[in-house]
Amino acid sequence: RQKILNATLDDVVNMAEKDRTTLLDAIKDLTDYQDEVGILFEKFSSLNATEQKVIDDAQKALERAKVELEDAENKPDTWWNNLWGRKSKIKKAQEALKAAEKTRAAADNKAKAMFQARIESADVQTLLSELSYKSQ
C-alpha cells in the first residue's frame, strides 16, 4: 500500500513498460464494457480524426440516401414521370439506402478496429492516458 502511495509517474511508466500487455488488456476490457452497457462507442471514446471520419462519412451517406429516396418517392406518379424512369429511380434509391444502412452499421466496428490497431501500436504514455480517459 505504501509503495502505491509513494509511486511516481516514472515508477508507473517503468512498471507499464515491463507489462505493456496488461495495459492493452485493461483498455480492451473497458472498451468492451462500454459496448456491453450500451454506451455509443464514437461518443465516449477518444477516436482520432481518421477513425471519427469513417463514422461521419457513413452517417452522411446514410442521410443522403434517405433524402434521395424521399425525392424519388415524391415525384408524382404520372405516366410521364413513369416513362422517364420514376419506378426504377425509386428502386435504385431503395437499394442505395439499404447499402448505406449496412455501411453505417459496419462503420462503428471499423472505427473500433482502427482504434484498437492504433492503441496496440501506441507507446506506454499513450496507453496510460487512454486508460485514464476510459476509466473516467
PDB file of C-alpha atoms in Angstrom, residues 1-8 11:
ATOM      1  CA  ARG A   1       0.000   0.000   0.000  1.00  0.00           C
ATOM      2  CA  GLN A   2       2.795   2.400   0.858  1.00  0.00           C
ATOM      3  CA  LYS A   3       4.548   1.627  -2.443  1.00  0.00           C
ATOM      4  CA  ILE A   4       1.448   2.675  -4.330  1.00  0.00           C
ATOM      5  CA  LEU A   5       1.141   5.886  -2.328  1.00  0.00           C
ATOM      6  CA  ASN A   6       4.804   6.740  -2.879  1.00  0.00           C
ATOM      7  CA  ALA A   7       4.864   5.762  -6.557  1.00  0.00           C
ATOM      8  CA  THR A   8       5.814   8.421  -9.069  1.00  0.00           C
ATOM      9  CA  ASP A  11       7.589   4.192 -11.459  1.00  0.00           C
TER      10      ASP A  11
END
